[in-house]
Amino acid sequence: MPDLVCSECAAVYPVASLVWRCTCGGLLDVAEFDIKVDAQALPGRAPSLWRYAEALPIAVDPAITLGEGFSPLVPSRSLAHVQLKLDFLLPTLSFKDRGAVLLATLAQRLGVTNAMVDSSGNAGTAMAAYFGRAGIGCTVYVPESTSPGKFAQMRAHGATVELVPGSRADTSAAALRAAGRPGVMYASHVYHPYFLHGVKTYGYEIWEQRGRSLPETVVVPVGNGTLVLGCYLAFSELVAAGLAERMPRIVAVQASACSPLEQAMAQGFAMPAAVDGGATIAEGIAIAAPPRGRQILSAVRATGGTIVSVSDRQTAGARQELADEGLFVEPTSAVCFAAVRAAVDSTFDKASPTWAVAASLLTAESVVVPLCGAGLKSPV
C-alpha cells in the first residue's frame, strides 16, 4: 500500500500512521505507485470498480466490497449530445461509495477499530455502510440541516450520528477538533487521498463504456471537489498510459448561493474566493472554503475547462426534467444538467467570464453528466 506525501513540503508518512494532514499544514496525496491497467483483460473482469485493480492503491477485500462501481452510462432523452452516468444506483445511492470502500478496506487492513468522518450527507451514509460492513465503529458529524433521509440511512447502518448546529463549515470544524484521537481513523473524504483513488474509477468507467474513448467535456458538481480531482486523476493516468489521446475539458458546477470556486475562476485566483456561503437546495456542494480548493482550480484549468454556477431555480427545473426522463435525483445531482440546459437554451449569465468559456464546452458533440445521488435522499 503506497504511503502518503505532503503536497506542500513533500514529507512522507506511512499510510499505517493514520496521519491525515502534514505537520506543516499541507494536504496529503498518495505517493506515486506503478499503474499498468491491463486493458485486454478488462472484458473478463467483474463489473465493479475493482476491475481497475492495477490503478488502485489497495487490493479488493471480498468481505467488504458490495459490487460498487460500473454504473450505467445512458443517453439523455432531451439533450442528444449528453450521456448520463447513473452513480445514484450504487449501493448507498451515491458516488461516494467509490471512495468509502477503499477507506473501509484500508482501515480493516490496518486493524482500525473506530473511525470518524464529517459530511453533508452522502459521504456519511457511504462511510457508515462500508465501515459497518467491515465491523468498524463509525461516528459521523453532520449539519443539523442535513436531509432526514440521510440521517436515517446512517443510523440504519449502525453509525453514531453527531448533529452539529450551524453551517457545513461548523461541522468540519467540530470534526477537526475531534480528529487525531489515538487509534481512531479520520476517514475524511476530503483529507484522506485514498478516497480520491476510489473516485477516479468513475473516469476509467467513462473511458471503457464509451468504447475506450473520452468525451470532449465532462461536467461535475463541485463542493469539496472529490469528483473533480478523481476525474482529473483518471484522465491523466489514461493519457499517460497511452490509453486515451487527450484529456476531456472539465466543467465544474456550483450553486450560485455558495460559489467560492466559480468566483475564483472568474477572477483568476489560485485559491477559492472568500464567501459567506448562503443556503441552497444543493446541500452536498454548499462548501464555502474547500480545503483542496487550490488543487481543484489547478486541475480544472489544466484541462482547459472552467467553473460555473447555477441558481436553485435552475437546479429545481433540471431535477424535474430529469424526473420526466425517469431519473429521480437529489438537487445536488441536478446542478450539472441545469448547467448544460442553460448553455443549450442560452439562459446563462452573458456577462460571466466563466460562462463565456463554458457555453461552448457544454454544447460540444459529446458531454458526460453524472447523476451522483438518489432523489429519495432529499425527496422535497
Short mmCIF file of C-alpha atoms in Angstrom, two decimals:
data_model
loop_
_atom_site.label_atom_id
_atom_site.label_comp_id
_atom_site.label_asym_id
_atom_site.label_seq_id
_atom_site.Cartn_x
_atom_site.Cartn_y
_atom_site.Cartn_z
CA MET A 1 0.00 0.00 0.00
CA PRO A 2 1.60 3.30 -1.06
CA ASP A 3 2.38 5.90 1.57
CA LEU A 4 1.16 9.49 1.77
CA VAL A 5 3.14 12.54 0.68
CA CYS A 6 2.59 16.19 1.57
CA SER A 7 1.59 18.38 -1.37
CA GLU A 8 3.45 21.33 0.17
CA CYS A 9 6.73 20.11 1.72
CA ALA A 10 6.94 16.58 0.25
CA ALA A 11 7.20 14.93 3.67
CA VAL A 12 6.29 11.23 3.52
CA TYR A 13 4.04 9.47 6.03
CA PRO A 14 3.40 5.73 6.28
CA VAL A 15 -0.24 5.07 5.49
CA ALA A 16 -0.42 2.95 8.65
CA SER A 17 0.29 6.05 10.77
CA LEU A 18 -3.32 7.26 10.28
CA VAL A 19 -1.95 10.76 9.69
CA TRP A 20 -4.46 12.86 7.75
CA ARG A 21 -2.59 16.17 7.43
CA CYS A 22 1.08 17.13 7.36
CA THR A 23 2.66 18.84 10.35
CA CYS A 24 3.32 21.80 8.03
CA GLY A 25 -0.44 22.07 7.45
CA GLY A 26 -0.25 20.75 3.90
CA LEU A 27 -2.70 18.29 2.39
CA LEU A 28 -1.63 14.72 1.68
CA ASP A 29 -1.65 12.89 -1.63
CA VAL A 30 -0.94 9.25 -2.40
CA ALA A 31 2.74 8.68 -3.21
CA GLU A 32 3.40 7.58 -6.78
CA PHE A 33 2.92 3.89 -7.45
CA ASP A 34 3.14 1.74 -10.56
CA ILE A 35 -0.10 1.85 -12.59
CA LYS A 36 -0.43 -0.56 -15.51
CA VAL A 37 -4.06 -1.26 -16.32
CA ASP A 38 -4.35 -4.41 -18.44
CA ALA A 39 -6.87 -3.15 -20.98
CA GLN A 40 -7.02 -6.52 -22.76
CA ALA A 41 -8.09 -8.29 -19.56
CA LEU A 42 -10.98 -5.92 -18.75
CA PRO A 43 -13.77 -7.74 -20.65
CA GLY A 44 -13.36 -10.82 -18.45
CA ARG A 45 -13.44 -8.97 -15.14
CA ALA A 46 -16.30 -8.38 -12.70
CA PRO A 47 -18.41 -5.27 -13.41
CA SER A 48 -17.24 -3.25 -10.42
CA LEU A 49 -14.66 -0.55 -9.81
CA TRP A 50 -12.20 -3.28 -8.75
CA ARG A 51 -11.80 -4.26 -12.42
CA TYR A 52 -9.16 -1.47 -12.47
CA ALA A 53 -7.14 -3.16 -9.71
CA GLU A 54 -3.77 -2.13 -11.14
CA ALA A 55 -4.75 1.54 -10.81
CA LEU A 56 -5.81 1.29 -7.16
CA PRO A 57 -3.58 1.67 -4.10
CA ILE A 58 -5.14 -1.28 -2.26
CA ALA A 59 -6.42 -4.73 -3.22
CA VAL A 60 -10.07 -5.73 -3.02
CA ASP A 61 -11.43 -7.37 0.13
CA PRO A 62 -14.25 -9.72 -0.93
CA ALA A 63 -15.79 -9.40 2.54
CA ILE A 64 -16.19 -5.62 2.24
CA THR A 65 -16.99 -4.85 -1.39
CA LEU A 66 -20.67 -4.54 -2.34
CA GLY A 67 -20.01 -4.67 -6.08
CA GLU A 68 -19.82 -0.88 -6.24
CA GLY A 69 -18.96 0.88 -9.47
CA PHE A 70 -19.58 0.34 -13.20
CA SER A 71 -22.81 2.30 -13.08
CA PRO A 72 -24.81 2.62 -16.33
CA LEU A 73 -23.96 5.29 -18.89
CA VAL A 74 -27.15 6.17 -20.76
CA PRO A 75 -28.18 8.78 -23.35
CA SER A 76 -30.30 11.72 -22.27
CA ARG A 77 -33.69 11.82 -23.94
CA SER A 78 -33.92 15.62 -24.10
CA LEU A 79 -30.29 16.54 -24.74
CA ALA A 80 -28.98 14.43 -27.61
CA HIS A 81 -25.30 15.26 -27.06
CA VAL A 82 -25.37 14.24 -23.37
CA GLN A 83 -24.74 10.90 -21.71
CA LEU A 84 -25.80 10.45 -18.08
CA LYS A 85 -23.77 8.31 -15.67
CA LEU A 86 -26.08 6.84 -13.06
CA ASP A 87 -23.97 6.72 -9.90
CA PHE A 88 -27.10 7.15 -7.79
CA LEU A 89 -27.58 3.41 -8.40
CA LEU A 90 -24.54 2.43 -6.32
CA PRO A 91 -25.18 0.52 -3.06
CA THR A 92 -25.76 3.52 -0.75
CA LEU A 93 -27.26 5.57 -3.60
CA SER A 94 -24.35 7.95 -4.26
CA PHE A 95 -20.95 8.10 -5.92
CA LYS A 96 -19.28 8.36 -2.50
CA ASP A 97 -19.31 4.55 -2.30
CA ARG A 98 -16.32 4.60 -4.66
CA GLY A 99 -14.06 6.20 -2.08
CA ALA A 100 -15.72 4.80 1.02
CA VAL A 101 -15.00 1.20 0.08
CA LEU A 102 -11.28 1.98 -0.27
CA LEU A 103 -11.12 3.67 3.12
CA ALA A 104 -13.02 0.87 4.85
CA THR A 105 -10.78 -1.72 3.20
CA LEU A 106 -7.70 0.22 4.28
CA ALA A 107 -8.99 0.59 7.83
CA GLN A 108 -9.63 -3.11 8.25
CA ARG A 109 -6.23 -3.98 6.79
CA LEU A 110 -4.59 -1.65 9.32
CA GLY A 111 -6.55 -3.09 12.24
CA VAL A 112 -8.55 0.08 12.90
CA THR A 113 -11.48 -0.42 15.29
CA ASN A 114 -13.02 3.07 15.23
CA ALA A 115 -13.38 5.74 12.55
CA MET A 116 -14.91 9.18 12.26
CA VAL A 117 -15.94 11.38 9.37
CA ASP A 118 -17.73 14.66 8.68
CA SER A 119 -20.20 15.02 5.86
CA SER A 120 -23.11 16.94 4.40
CA GLY A 121 -24.80 13.58 3.97
CA ASN A 122 -23.74 11.22 1.19
CA ALA A 123 -20.18 10.61 2.34
CA GLY A 124 -21.52 9.93 5.82
CA THR A 125 -24.01 7.36 4.58
CA ALA A 126 -21.38 5.63 2.45
CA MET A 127 -18.86 5.53 5.30
CA ALA A 128 -21.50 4.26 7.72
CA ALA A 129 -22.37 1.41 5.38
CA TYR A 130 -18.87 0.28 4.48
CA PHE A 131 -17.34 0.68 7.92
CA GLY A 132 -20.34 -1.14 9.35
CA ARG A 133 -19.79 -3.96 6.86
CA ALA A 134 -16.13 -4.06 7.89
CA GLY A 135 -17.12 -4.32 11.56
CA ILE A 136 -15.54 -0.97 12.43
CA GLY A 137 -17.28 1.59 14.63
CA CYS A 138 -18.10 4.83 12.83
CA THR A 139 -19.09 8.30 14.08
CA VAL A 140 -20.44 10.76 11.52
CA TYR A 141 -20.55 14.54 12.12
CA VAL A 142 -23.27 16.20 10.03
CA PRO A 143 -25.01 19.60 9.96
CA GLU A 144 -28.38 19.72 11.69
CA SER A 145 -29.88 20.83 8.37
CA THR A 146 -28.94 17.58 6.60
CA SER A 147 -31.86 15.79 4.95
CA PRO A 148 -33.69 13.42 7.35
CA GLY A 149 -33.41 10.57 4.87
CA LYS A 150 -29.63 10.70 5.11
CA PHE A 151 -29.78 10.69 8.94
CA ALA A 152 -31.95 7.61 8.82
CA GLN A 153 -29.62 5.85 6.43
CA MET A 154 -26.54 6.49 8.58
CA ARG A 155 -28.26 5.24 11.71
CA ALA A 156 -29.61 2.19 9.91
CA HIS A 157 -26.03 1.19 9.14
CA GLY A 158 -25.13 1.46 12.83
CA ALA A 159 -23.23 4.74 12.81
CA THR A 160 -23.25 7.20 15.70
CA VAL A 161 -24.53 10.49 14.27
CA GLU A 162 -23.37 13.79 15.81
CA LEU A 163 -25.63 16.67 14.75
CA VAL A 164 -23.76 19.97 14.60
CA PRO A 165 -25.63 23.30 14.75
CA GLY A 166 -24.80 25.82 12.06
CA SER A 167 -23.20 25.50 8.65
CA ARG A 168 -21.24 22.78 6.87
CA ALA A 169 -18.11 24.70 7.89
CA ASP A 170 -19.15 24.43 11.54
CA THR A 171 -19.46 20.67 11.08
CA SER A 172 -15.98 20.44 9.60
CA ALA A 173 -14.58 22.46 12.48
CA ALA A 174 -16.23 20.17 15.03
CA ALA A 175 -14.82 17.10 13.29
CA LEU A 176 -11.33 18.57 13.10
CA ARG A 177 -11.40 19.21 16.83
CA ALA A 178 -12.25 15.55 17.39
CA ALA A 179 -9.80 14.16 14.82
CA GLY A 180 -6.47 12.77 15.86
CA ARG A 181 -7.59 10.71 18.84
CA PRO A 182 -5.24 7.71 19.29
CA GLY A 183 -6.37 4.66 17.35
CA VAL A 184 -9.24 6.47 15.62
CA MET A 185 -9.07 6.88 11.85
CA TYR A 186 -10.24 10.20 10.48
CA ALA A 187 -11.77 8.73 7.32
CA SER A 188 -12.26 12.06 5.62
CA HIS A 189 -13.37 12.05 2.01
CA VAL A 190 -11.63 15.43 1.73
CA TYR A 191 -8.36 14.85 3.58
CA HIS A 192 -7.60 11.15 3.04
CA PRO A 193 -6.26 10.77 -0.52
CA TYR A 194 -7.09 7.06 -0.83
CA PHE A 195 -10.69 8.23 -1.22
CA LEU A 196 -9.80 10.13 -4.40
CA HIS A 197 -8.30 7.00 -5.95
CA GLY A 198 -11.60 5.19 -5.41
CA VAL A 199 -13.49 8.05 -7.02
CA LYS A 200 -11.17 8.11 -10.04
CA THR A 201 -12.70 4.82 -11.20
CA TYR A 202 -15.62 6.98 -12.36
CA GLY A 203 -13.32 8.36 -15.07
CA TYR A 204 -11.98 4.95 -16.03
CA GLU A 205 -15.54 3.67 -16.45
CA ILE A 206 -16.47 6.55 -18.76
CA TRP A 207 -13.47 5.69 -20.91
CA GLU A 208 -14.33 2.00 -21.09
CA GLN A 209 -18.09 2.40 -21.51
CA ARG A 210 -17.57 4.83 -24.40
CA GLY A 211 -15.58 2.26 -26.35
CA ARG A 212 -12.26 3.24 -24.76
CA SER A 213 -12.55 6.88 -25.68
CA LEU A 214 -13.11 10.00 -23.63
CA PRO A 215 -15.79 12.64 -24.34
CA GLU A 216 -15.00 16.22 -25.20
CA THR A 217 -16.46 17.52 -21.92
CA VAL A 218 -17.15 16.02 -18.51
CA VAL A 219 -19.41 18.05 -16.19
CA VAL A 220 -19.19 17.54 -12.42
CA PRO A 221 -20.73 19.18 -9.35
CA VAL A 222 -18.11 20.71 -7.09
CA GLY A 223 -18.12 21.46 -3.37
CA ASN A 224 -15.16 19.73 -1.74
CA GLY A 225 -14.09 18.58 -5.19
CA THR A 226 -13.58 14.84 -4.80
CA LEU A 227 -15.23 14.06 -8.14
CA VAL A 228 -13.29 16.79 -9.96
CA LEU A 229 -9.98 15.55 -8.57
CA GLY A 230 -10.90 11.91 -9.11
CA CYS A 231 -11.74 12.59 -12.75
CA TYR A 232 -8.52 14.53 -13.22
CA LEU A 233 -6.51 11.61 -11.77
CA ALA A 234 -8.22 9.12 -14.07
CA PHE A 235 -7.90 11.17 -17.24
CA SER A 236 -4.26 12.00 -16.51
CA GLU A 237 -3.44 8.34 -15.93
CA LEU A 238 -5.25 7.19 -19.08
CA VAL A 239 -3.40 9.72 -21.23
CA ALA A 240 -0.05 8.91 -19.60
CA ALA A 241 -0.60 5.19 -20.26
CA GLY A 242 -1.40 5.84 -23.93
CA LEU A 243 -4.96 4.56 -23.46
CA ALA A 244 -6.51 7.93 -24.36
CA GLU A 245 -5.31 10.61 -26.75
CA ARG A 246 -6.41 13.69 -24.82
CA MET A 247 -7.97 14.98 -21.64
CA PRO A 248 -11.64 15.96 -21.65
CA ARG A 249 -12.39 19.52 -20.56
CA ILE A 250 -13.80 19.51 -17.04
CA VAL A 251 -16.64 21.95 -16.37
CA ALA A 252 -17.40 22.06 -12.65
CA VAL A 253 -20.70 23.44 -11.37
CA GLN A 254 -21.51 25.19 -8.10
CA ALA A 255 -24.67 26.59 -6.54
CA SER A 256 -24.80 30.37 -7.05
CA ALA A 257 -25.57 30.84 -3.33
CA CYS A 258 -22.21 29.26 -2.42
CA SER A 259 -19.66 29.56 -5.23
CA PRO A 260 -16.12 30.24 -3.94
CA LEU A 261 -14.51 28.25 -6.74
CA GLU A 262 -16.58 29.80 -9.52
CA GLN A 263 -15.72 33.27 -8.25
CA ALA A 264 -12.03 32.36 -8.02
CA MET A 265 -12.05 31.04 -11.57
CA ALA A 266 -13.77 34.19 -12.83
CA GLN A 267 -11.23 36.44 -11.14
CA GLY A 268 -8.15 34.38 -11.94
CA PHE A 269 -7.43 33.47 -8.33
CA ALA A 270 -5.32 30.44 -7.39
CA MET A 271 -7.30 29.94 -4.19
CA PRO A 272 -11.07 29.89 -3.51
CA ALA A 273 -12.68 33.31 -3.06
CA ALA A 274 -13.89 34.28 0.40
CA VAL A 275 -17.66 33.80 0.60
CA ASP A 276 -20.20 33.58 3.39
CA GLY A 277 -21.98 30.60 1.86
CA GLY A 278 -25.72 31.07 1.54
CA ALA A 279 -28.41 28.42 1.84
CA THR A 280 -29.07 26.28 -1.23
CA ILE A 281 -31.10 23.20 -2.09
CA ALA A 282 -27.86 21.69 -3.43
CA GLU A 283 -26.69 20.91 0.11
CA GLY A 284 -23.97 18.49 -0.99
CA ILE A 285 -21.88 21.23 -2.61
CA ALA A 286 -22.52 24.07 -0.14
CA ILE A 287 -18.84 24.28 0.84
CA ALA A 288 -17.67 27.84 1.48
CA ALA A 289 -13.97 27.02 1.98
CA PRO A 290 -12.98 23.74 0.27
CA PRO A 291 -9.63 22.55 1.71
CA ARG A 292 -8.45 21.26 -1.66
CA GLY A 293 -9.59 24.41 -3.45
CA ARG A 294 -6.22 25.22 -4.96
CA GLN A 295 -5.88 21.69 -6.34
CA ILE A 296 -9.41 21.85 -7.78
CA LEU A 297 -8.80 25.14 -9.57
CA SER A 298 -5.47 23.92 -10.92
CA ALA A 299 -6.95 20.65 -12.20
CA VAL A 300 -9.87 22.32 -13.98
CA ARG A 301 -7.58 24.89 -15.61
CA ALA A 302 -5.15 22.16 -16.71
CA THR A 303 -7.91 20.54 -18.79
CA GLY A 304 -8.94 23.80 -20.45
CA GLY A 305 -12.20 23.76 -18.51
CA THR A 306 -13.89 26.21 -16.21
CA ILE A 307 -16.30 26.53 -13.27
CA VAL A 308 -19.81 27.99 -13.41
CA SER A 309 -22.74 28.35 -11.03
CA VAL A 310 -26.49 27.82 -11.35
CA SER A 311 -29.41 29.09 -9.28
CA ASP A 312 -31.70 26.98 -7.12
CA ARG A 313 -34.48 27.71 -9.59
CA GLN A 314 -32.42 26.30 -12.45
CA THR A 315 -31.48 23.29 -10.32
CA ALA A 316 -35.10 22.56 -9.40
CA GLY A 317 -36.10 22.80 -13.06
CA ALA A 318 -33.34 20.41 -14.10
CA ARG A 319 -34.31 17.98 -11.36
CA GLN A 320 -37.86 17.89 -12.72
CA GLU A 321 -36.64 17.48 -16.29
CA LEU A 322 -34.55 14.50 -15.22
CA ALA A 323 -37.54 13.07 -13.36
CA ASP A 324 -39.50 13.36 -16.59
CA GLU A 325 -36.81 11.16 -18.16
CA GLY A 326 -37.34 8.56 -15.40
CA LEU A 327 -34.37 9.65 -13.29
CA PHE A 328 -35.12 10.90 -9.76
CA VAL A 329 -32.04 12.52 -8.23
CA GLU A 330 -31.29 14.83 -5.33
CA PRO A 331 -30.85 18.55 -6.09
CA THR A 332 -27.06 18.42 -5.84
CA SER A 333 -27.09 15.86 -8.66
CA ALA A 334 -29.18 18.13 -10.87
CA VAL A 335 -26.81 21.13 -11.00
CA CYS A 336 -24.77 19.74 -13.89
CA PHE A 337 -27.84 19.06 -16.02
CA ALA A 338 -29.01 22.57 -15.15
CA ALA A 339 -25.75 23.99 -16.45
CA VAL A 340 -25.98 22.09 -19.74
CA ARG A 341 -29.61 23.15 -20.15
CA ALA A 342 -28.62 26.79 -19.58
CA ALA A 343 -25.91 26.51 -22.24
CA VAL A 344 -28.25 24.88 -24.77
CA ASP A 345 -31.01 27.44 -24.18
CA SER A 346 -28.60 30.41 -23.84
CA THR A 347 -30.14 31.32 -20.48
CA PHE A 348 -26.81 31.75 -18.69
CA ASP A 349 -25.29 34.98 -17.44
CA LYS A 350 -23.86 36.57 -20.60
CA ALA A 351 -21.63 38.85 -18.51
CA SER A 352 -19.93 35.94 -16.72
CA PRO A 353 -16.36 35.25 -17.88
CA THR A 354 -16.62 31.59 -16.89
CA TRP A 355 -19.91 31.10 -18.73
CA ALA A 356 -18.30 32.65 -21.82
CA VAL A 357 -15.95 29.65 -21.82
CA ALA A 358 -18.41 27.04 -20.58
CA ALA A 359 -21.14 27.69 -23.13
CA SER A 360 -19.23 26.06 -25.98
CA LEU A 361 -17.86 23.26 -23.80
CA LEU A 362 -21.33 22.30 -22.56
CA THR A 363 -22.72 22.19 -26.09
CA ALA A 364 -19.87 20.13 -27.53
CA GLU A 365 -20.61 16.99 -29.51
CA SER A 366 -20.02 14.63 -26.57
CA VAL A 367 -20.74 15.59 -22.95
CA VAL A 368 -20.97 13.30 -19.90
CA VAL A 369 -23.00 14.36 -16.86
CA PRO A 370 -23.00 12.49 -13.53
CA LEU A 371 -26.14 11.80 -11.54
CA CYS A 372 -24.48 11.35 -8.18
CA GLY A 373 -27.20 10.91 -5.56
CA ALA A 374 -30.70 9.43 -5.45
CA GLY A 375 -33.77 11.62 -5.11
CA LEU A 376 -35.10 9.78 -2.06
CA LYS A 377 -32.18 11.17 -0.07
CA SER A 378 -33.73 14.62 -0.46
CA PRO A 379 -37.32 13.98 -1.59
CA VAL A 380 -38.51 17.61 -1.29
#
